[in-house]
Amino acid sequence: MRPRCSKPRVGSNPPPVPALHLAEVLRAGLPAFARTHRLPLHHWKVLNAMQVCRTPLLGVHQYECGHCRSAHFAPHGCGNRHCPTCQGINSRHWLTAQEGLLLPIPYFHLVFTLPHELNPLIQQNQQALYTLLFDSAAETLLQFGRNNLGALLGVTAVLHTWSQNLLDHYHLHCIVTGGGPALDGSQWSHSRTDYLFEVGALSQVYRAKFCEGLQRLYCNGQLQFHGQLHRLRMARRFNKLLRQVRAKGWVVYSKKPFAGPKQVLAYLSRYTHRVGISDR
């Protein structure tokens, strides 16, 4: 099917085009860098993918308008999840697709963070511990929704694994509905307009759920211990680590409701496809 020509909608604000793209910097600097530096193979694959993104090396698609027969060329992207150009486009597509799912109710932003003492263990067991992080945070929120509001909450969670300075920092951004359908299905149960749950209580329950899950993974032999972590294979060493993290005050951060549903999506879209180094 040939698409018709489309004109920008009145009042639409397309994202500004940066004066300089990361790919241009890579094309200019990588040859000299490669002569004096060594990087892991998968790092080079990412860098090489980004520097050829939307260049003739990857080819193009040609589209023709079925109405006026004008041609339009669309260069192929690299599709790499670290590429700011590809991820920016994916973010906008995700934002458009999600608009119809929002409800006209308050939404709260909560962040569940893991202690940095667990960083080395997470790096060697990413799939298992990321899953445990999602499960622990979601189960905590749903439990508080049932017990405090008698309602089933809606939760959207996005994993973030680094801080603004690109150091390891494992945390979960959650967008939570301010209420939900009552457990008996009779009505909508509202939360307070300026407050969802007490963060101290959330932190304690979240910590207990994650630590119990971590202990279960260890007992079932589902954790890996390589290199400097080989001592954690011994039960007394692993239990010592668990005691250390249980003794810490785990962080759950909660913000007041967003200004409206569209602000929720705009905020979350910046995290769903965020990259470490942007064009900016």
mmCIF file of C-alpha atoms in Angstrom:
data_model
loop_
_atom_site.group_PDB
_atom_site.id
_atom_site.type_symbol
_atom_site.label_atom_id
_atom_site.label_comp_id
_atom_site.label_asym_id
_atom_site.label_seq_id
_atom_site.Cartn_x
_atom_site.Cartn_y
_atom_site.Cartn_z
ATOM 1 C CA MET A 1 0.000 0.000 0.000
ATOM 2 C CA ARG A 2 1.432 3.390 -1.000
ATOM 3 C CA PRO A 3 1.161 6.022 1.706
ATOM 4 C CA ARG A 4 -0.257 9.463 0.958
ATOM 5 C CA CYS A 5 1.811 12.563 1.606
ATOM 6 C CA SER A 6 1.309 13.901 5.082
ATOM 7 C CA LYS A 7 1.693 17.445 6.360
ATOM 8 C CA PRO A 8 2.714 18.425 9.889
ATOM 9 C CA ARG A 9 -0.272 18.938 12.169
ATOM 10 C CA VAL A 10 -0.981 22.508 13.123
ATOM 11 C CA GLY A 11 0.464 23.219 16.541
ATOM 12 C CA SER A 12 2.717 20.138 16.530
ATOM 13 C CA ASN A 13 6.187 20.584 17.940
ATOM 14 C CA PRO A 14 8.702 18.115 16.478
ATOM 15 C CA PRO A 15 11.765 17.504 18.616
ATOM 16 C CA PRO A 16 14.681 19.844 17.813
ATOM 17 C CA VAL A 17 17.390 18.436 15.579
ATOM 18 C CA PRO A 18 20.770 18.502 17.354
ATOM 19 C CA ALA A 19 23.569 20.428 15.676
ATOM 20 C CA LEU A 20 25.944 17.498 16.112
ATOM 21 C CA HIS A 21 25.171 13.784 16.305
ATOM 22 C CA LEU A 22 27.056 11.251 18.399
ATOM 23 C CA ALA A 23 27.665 9.203 15.235
ATOM 24 C CA GLU A 24 29.621 12.094 13.714
ATOM 25 C CA VAL A 25 31.833 12.280 16.803
ATOM 26 C CA LEU A 26 32.464 8.542 16.627
ATOM 27 C CA ARG A 27 33.345 8.644 12.933
ATOM 28 C CA ALA A 28 35.819 11.439 13.591
ATOM 29 C CA GLY A 29 37.426 10.012 16.730
ATOM 30 C CA LEU A 30 37.217 6.209 16.634
ATOM 31 C CA PRO A 31 40.057 5.550 14.138
ATOM 32 C CA ALA A 32 42.640 7.328 16.316
ATOM 33 C CA PHE A 33 41.123 5.901 19.500
ATOM 34 C CA ALA A 34 41.346 2.339 18.179
ATOM 35 C CA ARG A 35 45.091 2.651 17.623
ATOM 36 C CA THR A 36 45.814 3.328 21.295
ATOM 37 C CA HIS A 37 42.963 1.732 23.277
ATOM 38 C CA ARG A 38 41.537 -1.736 23.793
ATOM 39 C CA LEU A 39 37.860 -2.398 24.496
ATOM 40 C CA PRO A 40 35.767 -5.577 24.814
ATOM 41 C CA LEU A 41 34.429 -6.915 21.529
ATOM 42 C CA HIS A 42 30.789 -6.130 22.355
ATOM 43 C CA HIS A 43 31.758 -2.502 23.061
ATOM 44 C CA TRP A 44 33.265 -2.207 19.597
ATOM 45 C CA LYS A 45 30.145 -3.731 18.061
ATOM 46 C CA VAL A 46 28.020 -1.030 19.696
ATOM 47 C CA LEU A 47 30.346 1.795 18.632
ATOM 48 C CA ASN A 48 30.604 0.504 15.066
ATOM 49 C CA ALA A 49 26.823 0.137 14.819
ATOM 50 C CA MET A 50 26.214 3.706 15.964
ATOM 51 C CA GLN A 51 28.747 5.287 13.626
ATOM 52 C CA VAL A 52 27.154 3.733 10.512
ATOM 53 C CA CYS A 53 23.569 4.429 11.654
ATOM 54 C CA ARG A 54 21.546 6.064 8.864
ATOM 55 C CA THR A 55 24.429 6.102 6.428
ATOM 56 C CA PRO A 56 24.540 4.576 2.911
ATOM 57 C CA LEU A 57 26.331 1.561 4.409
ATOM 58 C CA LEU A 58 23.003 0.363 5.877
ATOM 59 C CA GLY A 59 20.848 1.205 2.852
ATOM 60 C CA VAL A 60 17.514 3.018 2.605
ATOM 61 C CA HIS A 61 13.820 2.451 2.034
ATOM 62 C CA GLN A 62 12.102 4.357 -0.763
ATOM 63 C CA TYR A 63 8.456 5.327 -0.315
ATOM 64 C CA GLU A 64 6.225 6.726 -3.028
ATOM 65 C CA CYS A 65 3.072 8.693 -2.389
ATOM 66 C CA GLY A 66 0.096 7.059 -4.073
ATOM 67 C CA HIS A 67 -1.515 10.466 -4.518
ATOM 68 C CA CYS A 68 1.200 12.763 -5.927
ATOM 69 C CA ARG A 69 3.865 10.134 -6.762
ATOM 70 C CA SER A 70 6.573 12.041 -4.914
ATOM 71 C CA ALA A 71 9.368 9.861 -3.545
ATOM 72 C CA HIS A 72 10.699 9.839 -0.011
ATOM 73 C CA PHE A 73 13.872 8.107 1.137
ATOM 74 C CA ALA A 74 14.196 6.788 4.703
ATOM 75 C CA PRO A 75 17.707 5.711 5.736
ATOM 76 C CA HIS A 76 18.033 2.523 7.767
ATOM 77 C CA GLY A 77 18.913 2.811 11.444
ATOM 78 C CA CYS A 78 21.276 0.511 13.305
ATOM 79 C CA GLY A 79 18.586 -0.424 15.846
ATOM 80 C CA ASN A 80 21.115 -0.650 18.655
ATOM 81 C CA ARG A 81 19.650 0.072 22.094
ATOM 82 C CA HIS A 82 22.585 2.387 22.895
ATOM 83 C CA CYS A 83 22.009 4.587 19.829
ATOM 84 C CA PRO A 84 20.449 7.964 20.754
ATOM 85 C CA THR A 85 18.933 8.443 17.298
ATOM 86 C CA CYS A 86 17.216 5.047 17.139
ATOM 87 C CA GLN A 87 16.106 5.136 20.758
ATOM 88 C CA GLY A 88 14.745 8.673 20.396
ATOM 89 C CA ILE A 89 12.511 7.491 17.558
ATOM 90 C CA ASN A 90 11.483 4.386 19.521
ATOM 91 C CA SER A 91 10.632 6.559 22.507
ATOM 92 C CA ARG A 92 8.289 8.723 20.445
ATOM 93 C CA HIS A 93 6.617 5.644 18.933
ATOM 94 C CA TRP A 94 6.155 4.153 22.414
ATOM 95 C CA LEU A 95 4.694 7.420 23.674
ATOM 96 C CA THR A 96 2.126 7.506 20.866
ATOM 97 C CA ALA A 97 1.131 3.865 21.437
ATOM 98 C CA GLN A 98 0.639 4.360 25.192
ATOM 99 C CA GLU A 99 -1.544 7.478 25.102
ATOM 100 C CA GLY A 100 -4.763 5.493 24.929
ATOM 101 C CA LEU A 101 -3.953 3.493 28.076
ATOM 102 C CA LEU A 102 -3.942 6.350 30.589
ATOM 103 C CA LEU A 103 -6.871 6.968 32.930
ATOM 104 C CA PRO A 104 -8.111 10.448 33.961
ATOM 105 C CA ILE A 105 -6.868 9.979 37.546
ATOM 106 C CA PRO A 106 -3.832 11.060 39.613
ATOM 107 C CA TYR A 107 -0.619 9.116 39.109
ATOM 108 C CA PHE A 108 2.264 8.870 41.569
ATOM 109 C CA HIS A 109 5.950 8.365 40.855
ATOM 110 C CA LEU A 110 7.837 5.949 43.151
ATOM 111 C CA VAL A 111 11.451 4.760 42.938
ATOM 112 C CA PHE A 112 12.687 1.487 44.497
ATOM 113 C CA THR A 113 16.485 1.369 44.912
ATOM 114 C CA LEU A 114 18.816 -1.535 45.728
ATOM 115 C CA PRO A 115 21.781 -1.114 48.125
ATOM 116 C CA HIS A 116 25.128 -0.702 46.376
ATOM 117 C CA GLU A 117 26.537 -3.612 48.398
ATOM 118 C CA LEU A 118 24.582 -5.861 46.025
ATOM 119 C CA ASN A 119 26.104 -4.357 42.854
ATOM 120 C CA PRO A 120 28.740 -7.071 42.237
ATOM 121 C CA LEU A 121 26.177 -9.830 42.763
ATOM 122 C CA ILE A 122 23.705 -8.139 40.415
ATOM 123 C CA GLN A 123 26.333 -7.799 37.682
ATOM 124 C CA GLN A 124 26.813 -11.579 37.629
ATOM 125 C CA ASN A 125 23.107 -12.445 37.984
ATOM 126 C CA GLN A 126 21.309 -9.779 36.009
ATOM 127 C CA GLN A 127 18.309 -11.723 34.750
ATOM 128 C CA ALA A 128 17.507 -13.350 38.095
ATOM 129 C CA LEU A 129 17.967 -10.205 40.207
ATOM 130 C CA TYR A 130 16.288 -7.808 37.798
ATOM 131 C CA THR A 131 13.270 -10.131 37.837
ATOM 132 C CA LEU A 132 13.392 -10.235 41.624
ATOM 133 C CA LEU A 133 13.542 -6.429 41.768
ATOM 134 C CA PHE A 134 10.441 -6.099 39.567
ATOM 135 C CA ASP A 135 8.562 -8.755 41.529
ATOM 136 C CA SER A 136 9.472 -7.327 44.951
ATOM 137 C CA ALA A 137 8.480 -3.752 44.081
ATOM 138 C CA ALA A 138 5.248 -4.774 42.319
ATOM 139 C CA GLU A 139 4.181 -7.156 45.083
ATOM 140 C CA THR A 140 4.868 -4.460 47.689
ATOM 141 C CA LEU A 141 2.724 -1.897 45.884
ATOM 142 C CA LEU A 142 -0.115 -4.339 45.197
ATOM 143 C CA GLN A 143 -0.084 -5.484 48.843
ATOM 144 C CA PHE A 144 -0.359 -1.904 50.086
ATOM 145 C CA GLY A 145 -3.129 -1.264 47.584
ATOM 146 C CA ARG A 146 -5.124 -4.224 48.868
ATOM 147 C CA ASN A 147 -4.507 -3.552 52.567
ATOM 148 C CA ASN A 148 -4.734 0.253 52.664
ATOM 149 C CA LEU A 149 -7.199 1.043 49.885
ATOM 150 C CA GLY A 150 -8.985 -2.259 49.303
ATOM 151 C CA ALA A 151 -8.140 -1.795 45.639
ATOM 152 C CA LEU A 152 -6.128 -3.268 42.788
ATOM 153 C CA LEU A 153 -3.532 -0.685 41.736
ATOM 154 C CA GLY A 154 -2.112 -0.171 38.264
ATOM 155 C CA VAL A 155 1.694 -0.188 38.101
ATOM 156 C CA THR A 156 4.080 0.561 35.229
ATOM 157 C CA ALA A 157 7.736 -0.104 36.086
ATOM 158 C CA VAL A 158 10.917 0.804 34.206
ATOM 159 C CA LEU A 159 14.359 -0.524 35.156
ATOM 160 C CA HIS A 160 17.288 1.875 35.336
ATOM 161 C CA THR A 161 20.763 0.468 36.017
ATOM 162 C CA TRP A 162 23.001 3.548 36.218
ATOM 163 C CA SER A 163 23.111 7.025 37.704
ATOM 164 C CA GLN A 164 23.657 10.366 35.963
ATOM 165 C CA ASN A 165 27.428 9.868 36.195
ATOM 166 C CA LEU A 166 27.020 6.406 34.551
ATOM 167 C CA LEU A 167 28.015 4.483 37.687
ATOM 168 C CA ASP A 168 26.142 1.304 38.670
ATOM 169 C CA HIS A 169 22.918 2.277 40.422
ATOM 170 C CA TYR A 170 20.105 -0.277 40.222
ATOM 171 C CA HIS A 171 16.613 1.110 40.739
ATOM 172 C CA LEU A 172 13.075 0.864 39.454
ATOM 173 C CA HIS A 173 10.914 3.814 38.387
ATOM 174 C CA CYS A 174 7.236 3.059 39.005
ATOM 175 C CA ILE A 175 4.206 5.013 37.840
ATOM 176 C CA VAL A 176 1.320 4.033 40.130
ATOM 177 C CA THR A 177 -2.374 4.830 39.849
ATOM 178 C CA GLY A 178 -3.863 6.886 42.655
ATOM 179 C CA GLY A 179 -6.390 4.193 43.472
ATOM 180 C CA GLY A 180 -8.043 1.386 41.565
ATOM 181 C CA PRO A 181 -11.093 -0.831 41.250
ATOM 182 C CA ALA A 182 -12.267 -2.123 44.642
ATOM 183 C CA LEU A 183 -11.443 -5.758 45.350
ATOM 184 C CA ASP A 184 -15.142 -6.669 45.330
ATOM 185 C CA GLY A 185 -15.629 -4.877 42.001
ATOM 186 C CA SER A 186 -18.293 -2.567 43.404
ATOM 187 C CA GLN A 187 -16.648 0.835 42.868
ATOM 188 C CA TRP A 188 -13.473 2.805 42.277
ATOM 189 C CA SER A 189 -11.369 3.256 45.400
ATOM 190 C CA HIS A 190 -9.474 6.565 45.469
ATOM 191 C CA SER A 191 -6.206 7.346 47.237
ATOM 192 C CA ARG A 192 -5.542 10.715 48.814
ATOM 193 C CA THR A 193 -4.928 13.387 46.210
ATOM 194 C CA ASP A 194 -1.525 14.356 47.651
ATOM 195 C CA TYR A 195 -0.298 11.107 49.206
ATOM 196 C CA LEU A 196 -0.158 7.420 48.329
ATOM 197 C CA PHE A 197 1.628 5.332 50.990
ATOM 198 C CA GLU A 198 4.103 5.946 53.802
ATOM 199 C CA VAL A 199 7.582 5.401 52.377
ATOM 200 C CA GLY A 200 9.075 4.003 55.594
ATOM 201 C CA ALA A 201 6.564 1.161 55.647
ATOM 202 C CA LEU A 202 7.009 0.585 51.907
ATOM 203 C CA SER A 203 10.778 0.345 52.395
ATOM 204 C CA GLN A 204 10.526 -2.293 55.125
ATOM 205 C CA VAL A 205 8.157 -4.536 53.177
ATOM 206 C CA TYR A 206 10.157 -4.105 49.958
ATOM 207 C CA ARG A 207 13.408 -5.000 51.759
ATOM 208 C CA ALA A 208 11.848 -8.102 53.322
ATOM 209 C CA LYS A 209 10.441 -9.344 50.001
ATOM 210 C CA PHE A 210 13.686 -8.836 48.095
ATOM 211 C CA CYS A 211 15.891 -10.431 50.774
ATOM 212 C CA GLU A 212 13.561 -13.421 51.096
ATOM 213 C CA GLY A 213 13.645 -13.854 47.334
ATOM 214 C CA LEU A 214 17.434 -13.541 47.304
ATOM 215 C CA GLN A 215 17.749 -16.225 49.982
ATOM 216 C CA ARG A 216 15.431 -18.473 47.979
ATOM 217 C CA LEU A 217 17.514 -18.052 44.806
ATOM 218 C CA TYR A 218 20.657 -18.972 46.754
ATOM 219 C CA CYS A 219 19.101 -22.054 48.346
ATOM 220 C CA ASN A 220 17.828 -23.232 44.945
ATOM 221 C CA GLY A 221 21.282 -22.857 43.368
ATOM 222 C CA GLN A 222 20.102 -20.163 40.943
ATOM 223 C CA LEU A 223 22.896 -17.641 41.586
ATOM 224 C CA GLN A 224 26.339 -17.454 39.976
ATOM 225 C CA PHE A 225 29.526 -16.591 41.882
ATOM 226 C CA HIS A 226 32.625 -15.975 39.763
ATOM 227 C CA GLY A 227 35.976 -14.307 40.365
ATOM 228 C CA GLN A 228 36.043 -12.224 43.510
ATOM 229 C CA LEU A 229 32.562 -13.461 44.452
ATOM 230 C CA HIS A 230 33.517 -17.156 44.664
ATOM 231 C CA ARG A 231 33.565 -16.958 48.485
ATOM 232 C CA LEU A 232 29.831 -16.212 48.491
ATOM 233 C CA ARG A 233 29.250 -19.827 47.529
ATOM 234 C CA MET A 234 29.814 -20.620 51.202
ATOM 235 C CA ALA A 235 26.580 -20.236 53.170
ATOM 236 C CA ARG A 236 28.172 -18.299 56.024
ATOM 237 C CA ARG A 237 29.643 -15.735 53.600
ATOM 238 C CA PHE A 238 26.366 -15.315 51.750
ATOM 239 C CA ASN A 239 24.383 -15.007 54.981
ATOM 240 C CA LYS A 240 26.833 -12.344 56.160
ATOM 241 C CA LEU A 241 26.101 -10.311 53.020
ATOM 242 C CA LEU A 242 22.373 -10.731 53.611
ATOM 243 C CA ARG A 243 22.717 -9.482 57.197
ATOM 244 C CA GLN A 244 24.619 -6.435 55.947
ATOM 245 C CA VAL A 245 21.984 -5.421 53.420
ATOM 246 C CA ARG A 246 19.101 -6.179 55.801
ATOM 247 C CA ALA A 247 20.681 -3.838 58.374
ATOM 248 C CA LYS A 248 20.606 -0.917 55.919
ATOM 249 C CA GLY A 249 17.721 1.436 55.430
ATOM 250 C CA TRP A 250 16.456 0.666 51.926
ATOM 251 C CA VAL A 251 15.325 3.644 49.864
ATOM 252 C CA VAL A 252 11.839 4.074 48.439
ATOM 253 C CA TYR A 253 11.200 7.541 47.031
ATOM 254 C CA SER A 254 7.715 8.904 46.407
ATOM 255 C CA LYS A 255 6.654 12.077 44.619
ATOM 256 C CA LYS A 256 3.355 13.914 44.589
ATOM 257 C CA PRO A 257 0.972 13.282 41.680
ATOM 258 C CA PHE A 258 1.884 14.435 38.201
ATOM 259 C CA ALA A 259 0.103 17.422 36.680
ATOM 260 C CA GLY A 260 -1.815 15.126 34.348
ATOM 261 C CA PRO A 261 -1.749 11.855 32.411
ATOM 262 C CA LYS A 262 0.249 13.277 29.493
ATOM 263 C CA GLN A 263 3.008 14.384 31.831
ATOM 264 C CA VAL A 264 3.156 10.815 33.157
ATOM 265 C CA LEU A 265 3.828 9.386 29.709
ATOM 266 C CA ALA A 266 6.269 12.121 28.730
ATOM 267 C CA TYR A 267 8.258 11.456 31.891
ATOM 268 C CA LEU A 268 8.231 7.685 31.533
ATOM 269 C CA SER A 269 9.165 7.759 27.838
ATOM 270 C CA ARG A 270 12.460 9.409 28.804
ATOM 271 C CA TYR A 271 13.324 6.290 30.811
ATOM 272 C CA THR A 272 11.975 3.503 28.600
ATOM 273 C CA HIS A 273 14.514 4.238 25.842
ATOM 274 C CA ARG A 274 17.179 6.212 27.686
ATOM 275 C CA VAL A 275 20.801 5.907 26.551
ATOM 276 C CA GLY A 276 24.048 6.565 28.393
ATOM 277 C CA ILE A 277 25.459 9.112 25.931
ATOM 278 C CA SER A 278 22.953 11.268 24.048
ATOM 279 C CA ASP A 279 23.488 13.660 21.144
ATOM 280 C CA ARG A 280 23.403 16.497 23.650
#
